[in-house]
Amino acid sequence: MEGHGGAPFSYAETRPYEVAGSLSELQGPEHGVVVLPLELAWGGRTEFDLDDDYDRSAVYKIVLEEGGAEHQRQLINGRLLVEHWDEILPARPVRALWERRFPQLRHAA
């Protein structure tokens, strides 16, 4: 989406995002509490319970939008990402990048 004069509509549309090379390299935990590093959780909360739907969606959204590929490999589980993709709701540019790299996410939603 573009604003006036063809300029980007938001920072989210101009920011560079990283996307993992494969879903299989996403080896984050499947259960328990994830503690985000401060560079990702600069907004306050740092602990999220992966067994709670809201927490899992929140932590995945943060890591997808704020984290690099290394954060993604350590904190996101590829199976859970596919299984819960429709619940995560990352920013539109992030969603588009991930769905372009991994078409199975589009079909999971």
Coordinates of C-alpha atoms in Angstrom, one line a residue:
M1 CA 0.0 0.0 0.0
E2 CA 1.3 3.4 -0.8
G3 CA 0.6 6.8 0.7
H4 CA 0.4 10.1 -1.2
G5 CA 2.7 10.5 -4.2
G6 CA 3.6 6.8 -4.3
A7 CA 5.5 7.0 -1.0
P8 CA 5.4 3.9 1.3
F9 CA 2.4 3.9 3.6
S10 CA 4.3 2.8 6.7
Y11 CA 7.7 1.9 8.1
A12 CA 6.7 -1.7 8.1
E13 CA 6.5 -1.5 4.3
T14 CA 10.1 -0.2 3.9
R15 CA 11.9 -2.0 6.6
P16 CA 14.1 -4.9 5.7
Y17 CA 13.0 -8.3 7.2
E18 CA 14.8 -11.5 7.3
V19 CA 13.3 -14.9 6.4
A20 CA 14.7 -18.2 7.3
G21 CA 16.2 -20.3 4.5
S22 CA 13.9 -23.3 5.3
L23 CA 11.2 -24.4 7.7
S24 CA 13.3 -27.3 8.8
E25 CA 16.0 -25.0 10.2
L26 CA 13.4 -23.5 12.6
Q27 CA 14.2 -25.7 15.6
G28 CA 12.8 -23.6 18.4
P29 CA 11.0 -25.3 21.3
E30 CA 7.5 -26.7 21.0
H31 CA 6.4 -26.3 24.6
G32 CA 7.2 -24.3 27.7
V33 CA 8.2 -20.7 28.3
V34 CA 10.3 -18.8 25.8
V35 CA 12.3 -15.8 27.1
L36 CA 13.0 -13.3 24.4
P37 CA 16.3 -11.3 24.4
L38 CA 15.9 -7.6 25.1
E39 CA 16.7 -6.6 21.5
L40 CA 13.5 -8.3 20.5
A41 CA 11.4 -7.6 23.6
W42 CA 12.2 -3.9 23.9
G43 CA 8.5 -3.2 24.5
G44 CA 8.4 -4.8 27.9
R45 CA 7.3 -8.4 28.2
T46 CA 10.0 -11.0 27.7
E47 CA 8.4 -14.3 28.7
F48 CA 5.8 -16.2 26.6
D49 CA 4.3 -19.6 27.2
L50 CA 4.2 -21.7 24.0
D51 CA 1.4 -23.8 25.3
D52 CA -0.9 -20.7 25.5
D53 CA -2.4 -19.8 22.1
Y54 CA -2.2 -16.0 22.7
D55 CA 1.4 -16.2 24.0
R56 CA 2.5 -18.4 21.1
S57 CA 1.0 -16.1 18.5
A58 CA 2.5 -13.0 20.2
V59 CA 6.0 -14.4 20.5
Y60 CA 6.1 -15.6 16.9
K61 CA 4.8 -12.3 15.7
I62 CA 7.6 -10.5 17.6
V63 CA 10.3 -12.8 16.3
L64 CA 9.1 -12.7 12.7
E65 CA 8.9 -8.9 12.7
E66 CA 11.8 -8.0 14.9
G67 CA 14.2 -10.9 14.8
G68 CA 16.9 -12.0 12.4
A69 CA 17.4 -15.4 10.9
E70 CA 19.3 -16.6 13.9
H71 CA 16.6 -15.5 16.3
Q72 CA 14.1 -17.3 14.1
R73 CA 16.1 -20.6 14.1
Q74 CA 16.4 -20.6 17.9
L75 CA 12.9 -19.3 18.9
I76 CA 10.5 -20.5 16.2
N77 CA 9.5 -24.1 15.6
G78 CA 8.7 -24.8 11.9
R79 CA 6.0 -27.3 12.6
L80 CA 4.2 -24.9 15.0
L81 CA 4.7 -22.0 12.6
V82 CA 2.8 -23.9 9.8
E83 CA 0.2 -25.3 12.2
H84 CA -0.7 -21.9 13.7
W85 CA 0.2 -19.5 10.8
D86 CA -3.4 -18.2 10.6
E87 CA -3.3 -17.2 14.2
I88 CA 0.0 -15.3 14.2
L89 CA -1.0 -12.2 12.1
P90 CA 2.4 -10.6 11.4
A91 CA 2.6 -7.2 9.6
R92 CA 1.5 -7.5 6.0
P93 CA 5.0 -7.2 4.4
V94 CA 6.3 -9.9 6.8
R95 CA 3.4 -12.2 6.0
A96 CA 3.9 -11.7 2.3
L97 CA 7.6 -12.5 2.5
W98 CA 7.1 -15.6 4.5
E99 CA 4.2 -16.9 2.3
R100 CA 6.3 -16.1 -0.9
R101 CA 9.2 -18.1 0.5
F102 CA 7.0 -20.9 2.0
P103 CA 3.8 -21.4 -0.1
Q104 CA 2.7 -24.1 2.3
L105 CA 2.0 -21.3 4.8
R106 CA -0.6 -19.8 2.4
H107 CA -2.3 -23.2 2.3
A108 CA -2.2 -23.6 6.0
A109 CA -4.0 -20.3 6.7

